[in-house]
């Protein structure tokens, strides 16, 4: 037997196992989440995959062995490649995957599946996803040199932009509308953290993985995260193509579109915070064993600033 570590010290320990001419993926999950949120990554992913297998969805990892006590799974290995160039067919496969997992959600009572990690059940929840991250970043103890510049960017740029968006939301919705929770029937079964960073392509077919945050959620959050994810950037044309096609699969598309236009840029701010949390959030230091050099701090700050300047600097609230 041969073991090859794929990823260590980030969210989990992931290894490739070669055994009797077959290949498997071993995954040991951290027991707690980050950002002060407690949840079981193991429970979320395992229950979601088991549910999708019951629904006869096959383009995802198969669980070969599992242990709730050890918080580990062994998956069958998918021998494919990461996507470098995104095509229309790739985008449509993503849309069809979401359509498929939500096809019989009401009829089969899957609607009572647990909520996603950091689920957004109201407009206020969307606001809080960015607001909480900003507050965590501002609490970071170091306040000199490049760290001070990073915190200044958070307080003077990200926080100000969030406040500006909140004013826009308050002009478009009443206080009751902002706080009102969505009905269960308006939620979707979401993989969460859904994007091409968690996709493998094998013989032109996409396979989806990494469901540690999965559960019931607002479709607006899934759409926003898919479009906003910074590691696999979509062109403007691709963003609109995905957006227009995924809206077709949900009822109440007018309400979804209205919420999306209000909160979309909040998720852009959230992703800026995610980039910076690698170096400003103490919890991330402990979990991810990030190299604490000023060079890495500067790289993360530069990446967050580029992302902000590309997508958030202009005041076009309805532009995706």
Short mmCIF file of C-alpha atoms in Angstrom, two decimals:
data_model
loop_
_atom_site.label_atom_id
_atom_site.label_comp_id
_atom_site.label_asym_id
_atom_site.label_seq_id
_atom_site.Cartn_x
_atom_site.Cartn_y
_atom_site.Cartn_z
CA UNK A 1 0.00 0.00 0.00
CA UNK A 2 1.24 3.48 -0.89
CA UNK A 3 -0.06 6.74 0.63
CA UNK A 4 0.40 10.14 -1.01
CA UNK A 5 -0.68 13.27 0.86
CA UNK A 6 -2.72 15.58 -1.34
CA UNK A 7 -3.57 18.28 1.16
CA UNK A 8 -2.58 18.74 4.80
CA UNK A 9 -3.13 21.46 7.36
CA UNK A 10 -5.90 23.34 5.57
CA UNK A 11 -9.49 22.32 6.28
CA UNK A 12 -8.74 18.60 6.35
CA UNK A 13 -6.13 15.93 5.79
CA UNK A 14 -6.59 14.43 2.31
CA UNK A 15 -4.47 11.57 0.96
CA UNK A 16 -4.41 9.34 -2.09
CA UNK A 17 -4.18 5.62 -1.25
CA UNK A 18 -2.88 3.02 -3.71
CA UNK A 19 -4.08 -0.44 -2.66
CA UNK A 20 -4.32 -3.67 -4.71
CA UNK A 21 -4.05 -1.84 -8.03
CA UNK A 22 -6.86 0.51 -7.08
CA UNK A 23 -6.78 4.15 -6.01
CA UNK A 24 -8.82 5.72 -3.19
CA UNK A 25 -9.03 9.11 -1.50
CA UNK A 26 -8.78 9.24 2.30
CA UNK A 27 -10.24 12.30 4.01
CA UNK A 28 -10.00 13.13 7.72
CA UNK A 29 -12.14 16.09 8.70
CA UNK A 30 -11.52 18.77 11.27
CA UNK A 31 -14.18 18.50 13.96
CA UNK A 32 -15.01 22.20 14.20
CA UNK A 33 -15.55 24.92 11.66
CA UNK A 34 -13.89 28.30 11.46
CA UNK A 35 -15.12 31.84 12.07
CA UNK A 36 -16.57 30.83 15.43
CA UNK A 37 -19.11 28.49 13.83
CA UNK A 38 -19.32 24.95 15.15
CA UNK A 39 -20.42 22.25 12.75
CA UNK A 40 -19.34 18.83 11.60
CA UNK A 41 -17.70 18.81 8.17
CA UNK A 42 -17.90 15.02 8.23
CA UNK A 43 -21.65 14.94 8.94
CA UNK A 44 -22.42 17.58 6.30
CA UNK A 45 -20.53 15.90 3.50
CA UNK A 46 -21.45 12.32 4.36
CA UNK A 47 -25.19 12.96 4.74
CA UNK A 48 -25.28 15.05 1.54
CA UNK A 49 -23.51 12.41 -0.57
CA UNK A 50 -25.73 9.66 0.84
CA UNK A 51 -28.81 11.70 0.00
CA UNK A 52 -27.64 12.33 -3.57
CA UNK A 53 -26.82 8.64 -4.01
CA UNK A 54 -30.41 7.84 -2.98
CA UNK A 55 -31.50 10.22 -5.71
CA UNK A 56 -29.35 8.18 -8.15
CA UNK A 57 -26.97 11.03 -8.88
CA UNK A 58 -23.64 9.52 -9.87
CA UNK A 59 -21.31 12.35 -10.89
CA UNK A 60 -19.87 12.72 -7.39
CA UNK A 61 -17.47 10.69 -5.20
CA UNK A 62 -18.66 7.31 -3.90
CA UNK A 63 -18.07 6.55 -0.22
CA UNK A 64 -16.20 3.24 0.03
CA UNK A 65 -15.74 3.28 3.83
CA UNK A 66 -16.71 5.69 6.60
CA UNK A 67 -16.19 6.23 10.33
CA UNK A 68 -18.16 8.81 12.30
CA UNK A 69 -16.01 8.12 15.37
CA UNK A 70 -12.77 8.91 13.51
CA UNK A 71 -14.49 11.57 11.33
CA UNK A 72 -13.08 9.99 8.18
CA UNK A 73 -14.26 8.90 4.74
CA UNK A 74 -12.60 6.83 2.04
CA UNK A 75 -13.81 7.70 -1.46
CA UNK A 76 -13.39 6.05 -4.82
CA UNK A 77 -10.85 8.01 -6.84
CA UNK A 78 -12.10 10.02 -9.83
CA UNK A 79 -9.36 9.97 -12.45
CA UNK A 80 -10.01 13.27 -14.15
CA UNK A 81 -8.51 16.74 -14.55
CA UNK A 82 -9.14 20.18 -13.12
CA UNK A 83 -10.83 22.61 -15.51
CA UNK A 84 -8.62 25.32 -16.99
CA UNK A 85 -10.81 26.65 -19.77
CA UNK A 86 -14.52 26.92 -18.90
CA UNK A 87 -16.99 26.21 -21.72
CA UNK A 88 -20.75 26.69 -22.15
CA UNK A 89 -21.18 22.93 -21.81
CA UNK A 90 -19.36 23.05 -18.46
CA UNK A 91 -21.67 25.81 -17.23
CA UNK A 92 -24.76 23.91 -18.38
CA UNK A 93 -23.57 20.78 -16.56
CA UNK A 94 -23.31 22.86 -13.38
CA UNK A 95 -26.85 24.16 -13.90
CA UNK A 96 -28.15 20.63 -14.59
CA UNK A 97 -26.46 19.28 -11.46
CA UNK A 98 -28.33 21.82 -9.30
CA UNK A 99 -31.55 21.10 -11.20
CA UNK A 100 -31.16 17.36 -10.69
CA UNK A 101 -30.53 17.47 -6.95
CA UNK A 102 -33.57 19.74 -6.47
CA UNK A 103 -35.93 18.00 -8.89
CA UNK A 104 -38.12 16.19 -6.33
CA UNK A 105 -37.28 18.23 -3.25
CA UNK A 106 -40.91 18.90 -2.27
CA UNK A 107 -42.35 15.54 -3.28
CA UNK A 108 -39.75 13.50 -1.38
CA UNK A 109 -39.72 15.80 1.68
CA UNK A 110 -35.98 16.48 1.29
CA UNK A 111 -36.99 19.99 2.22
CA UNK A 112 -36.43 18.99 5.87
CA UNK A 113 -32.74 18.28 5.24
CA UNK A 114 -30.50 20.32 7.56
CA UNK A 115 -29.58 23.91 6.72
CA UNK A 116 -26.30 24.67 5.00
CA UNK A 117 -23.42 26.07 7.05
CA UNK A 118 -23.92 29.85 7.22
CA UNK A 119 -27.22 29.45 5.40
CA UNK A 120 -28.86 32.71 4.33
CA UNK A 121 -32.53 32.45 5.21
CA UNK A 122 -33.17 36.21 5.10
CA UNK A 123 -31.69 39.29 3.46
CA UNK A 124 -30.20 40.17 6.84
CA UNK A 125 -28.36 36.80 6.85
CA UNK A 126 -26.66 37.79 3.59
CA UNK A 127 -25.55 41.06 5.18
CA UNK A 128 -24.24 39.22 8.25
CA UNK A 129 -22.06 36.86 6.16
CA UNK A 130 -19.85 39.82 5.21
CA UNK A 131 -20.32 41.87 8.38
CA UNK A 132 -19.17 39.09 10.71
CA UNK A 133 -16.07 38.45 8.61
CA UNK A 134 -15.17 42.15 8.60
CA UNK A 135 -15.45 42.31 12.40
CA UNK A 136 -13.28 39.20 12.78
CA UNK A 137 -10.60 40.67 10.54
CA UNK A 138 -10.59 43.96 12.44
CA UNK A 139 -10.04 42.09 15.71
CA UNK A 140 -6.72 40.69 14.47
CA UNK A 141 -4.14 41.66 17.14
CA UNK A 142 -1.23 42.76 14.89
CA UNK A 143 -1.48 46.41 13.85
CA UNK A 144 1.83 47.46 12.28
CA UNK A 145 3.41 47.59 8.82
CA UNK A 146 1.64 45.49 6.20
CA UNK A 147 -0.84 44.19 8.81
CA UNK A 148 -1.93 47.76 9.53
CA UNK A 149 -2.38 48.37 5.78
CA UNK A 150 -4.51 45.23 5.49
CA UNK A 151 -6.72 46.25 8.41
CA UNK A 152 -7.02 49.76 6.97
CA UNK A 153 -8.23 48.25 3.68
CA UNK A 154 -10.85 46.25 5.60
CA UNK A 155 -12.11 49.23 7.65
CA UNK A 156 -11.73 52.02 5.10
CA UNK A 157 -12.73 50.15 1.93
CA UNK A 158 -14.65 46.92 2.59
CA UNK A 159 -16.63 48.17 5.60
CA UNK A 160 -17.49 51.43 3.82
CA UNK A 161 -18.65 49.57 0.72
CA UNK A 162 -20.79 47.24 2.86
CA UNK A 163 -22.36 50.24 4.63
CA UNK A 164 -23.10 51.78 1.23
CA UNK A 165 -24.80 48.58 0.03
CA UNK A 166 -26.81 48.36 3.27
CA UNK A 167 -28.17 51.87 2.63
CA UNK A 168 -29.18 50.77 -0.88
CA UNK A 169 -30.94 47.68 0.56
CA UNK A 170 -32.80 49.77 3.16
CA UNK A 171 -34.06 52.00 0.35
CA UNK A 172 -35.37 48.99 -1.57
CA UNK A 173 -36.80 46.85 1.27
CA UNK A 174 -38.63 47.52 4.52
CA UNK A 175 -37.13 46.45 7.87
CA UNK A 176 -39.61 43.57 8.02
CA UNK A 177 -38.65 42.41 4.52
CA UNK A 178 -34.95 42.47 5.44
CA UNK A 179 -35.51 40.39 8.59
CA UNK A 180 -38.19 38.08 7.19
CA UNK A 181 -37.09 34.46 6.78
CA UNK A 182 -37.75 32.56 3.57
CA UNK A 183 -40.32 29.78 3.59
CA UNK A 184 -38.95 26.24 3.38
CA UNK A 185 -40.38 25.85 -0.11
CA UNK A 186 -38.24 28.80 -1.28
CA UNK A 187 -34.98 27.16 -0.17
CA UNK A 188 -32.93 24.77 -2.29
CA UNK A 189 -30.72 21.81 -1.57
CA UNK A 190 -27.31 23.41 -2.03
CA UNK A 191 -23.81 21.87 -2.25
CA UNK A 192 -22.49 25.23 -0.95
CA UNK A 193 -18.98 26.35 -1.90
CA UNK A 194 -20.16 25.42 -5.41
CA UNK A 195 -17.80 26.26 -8.25
CA UNK A 196 -15.15 25.00 -10.63
CA UNK A 197 -12.59 24.79 -7.81
CA UNK A 198 -14.57 21.74 -6.62
CA UNK A 199 -15.01 20.07 -10.01
CA UNK A 200 -13.10 17.37 -11.89
CA UNK A 201 -13.63 16.70 -15.59
CA UNK A 202 -13.49 13.12 -16.87
CA UNK A 203 -14.26 12.36 -20.53
CA UNK A 204 -16.12 15.70 -20.89
CA UNK A 205 -18.31 14.89 -17.87
CA UNK A 206 -18.11 16.99 -14.72
CA UNK A 207 -17.83 15.35 -11.30
CA UNK A 208 -18.61 17.45 -8.23
CA UNK A 209 -17.03 17.09 -4.78
CA UNK A 210 -16.40 18.84 -1.45
CA UNK A 211 -19.80 19.15 0.24
CA UNK A 212 -18.65 20.07 3.76
CA UNK A 213 -21.03 23.05 4.00
CA UNK A 214 -24.00 21.52 2.13
CA UNK A 215 -27.65 21.87 3.13
CA UNK A 216 -30.82 23.89 2.57
CA UNK A 217 -30.13 27.48 1.56
CA UNK A 218 -31.24 30.51 -0.42
CA UNK A 219 -30.56 29.93 -4.15
CA UNK A 220 -29.24 33.51 -4.21
CA UNK A 221 -26.28 32.49 -2.05
CA UNK A 222 -25.40 29.57 -4.32
CA UNK A 223 -25.65 31.73 -7.45
CA UNK A 224 -23.60 34.52 -5.86
CA UNK A 225 -20.82 32.22 -4.65
CA UNK A 226 -20.60 30.45 -8.00
CA UNK A 227 -20.18 33.76 -9.83
CA UNK A 228 -17.95 35.41 -7.21
CA UNK A 229 -15.45 32.60 -6.50
CA UNK A 230 -12.03 34.24 -7.10
CA UNK A 231 -9.95 31.22 -8.14
CA UNK A 232 -11.94 30.38 -11.29
CA UNK A 233 -13.11 33.72 -12.61
CA UNK A 234 -15.95 33.77 -15.12
CA UNK A 235 -16.12 36.27 -17.96
CA UNK A 236 -19.04 38.68 -17.98
CA UNK A 237 -20.66 36.65 -20.75
CA UNK A 238 -20.25 33.41 -18.75
CA UNK A 239 -21.67 35.02 -15.61
CA UNK A 240 -24.82 36.12 -17.41
CA UNK A 241 -25.14 32.77 -19.19
CA UNK A 242 -25.01 30.86 -15.89
CA UNK A 243 -27.30 33.34 -14.14
CA UNK A 244 -29.98 33.33 -16.85
CA UNK A 245 -29.97 29.53 -17.16
CA UNK A 246 -30.05 28.72 -13.46
CA UNK A 247 -32.94 31.13 -12.87
CA UNK A 248 -35.04 29.02 -15.25
CA UNK A 249 -34.94 25.98 -12.94
CA UNK A 250 -36.42 27.69 -9.89
CA UNK A 251 -39.97 28.83 -9.25
CA UNK A 252 -40.38 32.38 -7.92
CA UNK A 253 -37.52 33.52 -10.17
CA UNK A 254 -38.70 37.14 -9.89
CA UNK A 255 -38.21 37.09 -6.10
CA UNK A 256 -34.83 35.38 -6.48
CA UNK A 257 -33.73 38.02 -8.99
CA UNK A 258 -34.86 40.84 -6.69
CA UNK A 259 -32.88 39.46 -3.73
CA UNK A 260 -29.88 38.69 -5.91
CA UNK A 261 -29.60 42.26 -7.18
CA UNK A 262 -29.78 43.54 -3.61
CA UNK A 263 -27.19 41.27 -1.98
CA UNK A 264 -24.90 40.06 -4.78
CA UNK A 265 -22.12 42.57 -4.09
CA UNK A 266 -22.22 41.67 -0.39
CA UNK A 267 -20.88 38.27 -1.44
CA UNK A 268 -18.15 40.01 -3.44
CA UNK A 269 -17.13 41.70 -0.16
CA UNK A 270 -17.35 38.36 1.63
CA UNK A 271 -14.90 36.83 -0.85
CA UNK A 272 -12.49 39.72 -0.31
CA UNK A 273 -12.66 38.84 3.39
CA UNK A 274 -12.09 35.15 2.64
CA UNK A 275 -8.90 36.04 0.75
CA UNK A 276 -7.69 38.21 3.64
CA UNK A 277 -8.73 35.75 6.34
CA UNK A 278 -5.79 33.58 5.31
CA UNK A 279 -3.50 36.05 7.05
CA UNK A 280 -5.59 38.22 9.36
CA UNK A 281 -7.77 35.70 11.17
CA UNK A 282 -6.03 34.03 14.12
CA UNK A 283 -8.31 30.99 13.80
CA UNK A 284 -7.09 30.48 10.24
CA UNK A 285 -3.49 30.68 11.40
CA UNK A 286 -4.08 27.77 13.75
CA UNK A 287 -6.14 25.66 11.35
CA UNK A 288 -4.29 26.22 8.14
CA UNK A 289 -0.74 26.59 9.45
CA UNK A 290 -0.24 29.52 7.13
CA UNK A 291 3.34 30.76 6.74
CA UNK A 292 3.34 34.01 8.70
CA UNK A 293 5.65 36.00 6.50
CA UNK A 294 5.03 39.57 5.42
CA UNK A 295 5.46 38.46 1.81
CA UNK A 296 2.37 36.24 2.10
CA UNK A 297 0.45 39.02 3.82
CA UNK A 298 1.26 41.38 0.96
CA UNK A 299 0.26 38.77 -1.66
CA UNK A 300 -3.12 38.24 0.00
CA UNK A 301 -3.69 41.98 0.38
CA UNK A 302 -2.76 42.61 -3.26
CA UNK A 303 -5.09 39.81 -4.39
CA UNK A 304 -7.99 41.21 -2.33
CA UNK A 305 -7.38 44.72 -3.69
CA UNK A 306 -7.29 43.47 -7.29
CA UNK A 307 -10.54 41.59 -6.72
CA UNK A 308 -12.14 44.68 -5.17
CA UNK A 309 -10.97 47.02 -7.95
CA UNK A 310 -12.23 44.66 -10.63
CA UNK A 311 -15.69 44.02 -9.22
CA UNK A 312 -16.59 46.48 -6.45
CA UNK A 313 -14.95 49.85 -7.10
CA UNK A 314 -17.70 51.04 -9.42
CA UNK A 315 -21.15 51.72 -7.99
CA UNK A 316 -23.16 49.52 -10.40
CA UNK A 317 -25.31 47.58 -7.94
CA UNK A 318 -27.19 45.61 -10.59
CA UNK A 319 -24.12 44.65 -12.63
CA UNK A 320 -22.93 41.06 -12.18
#
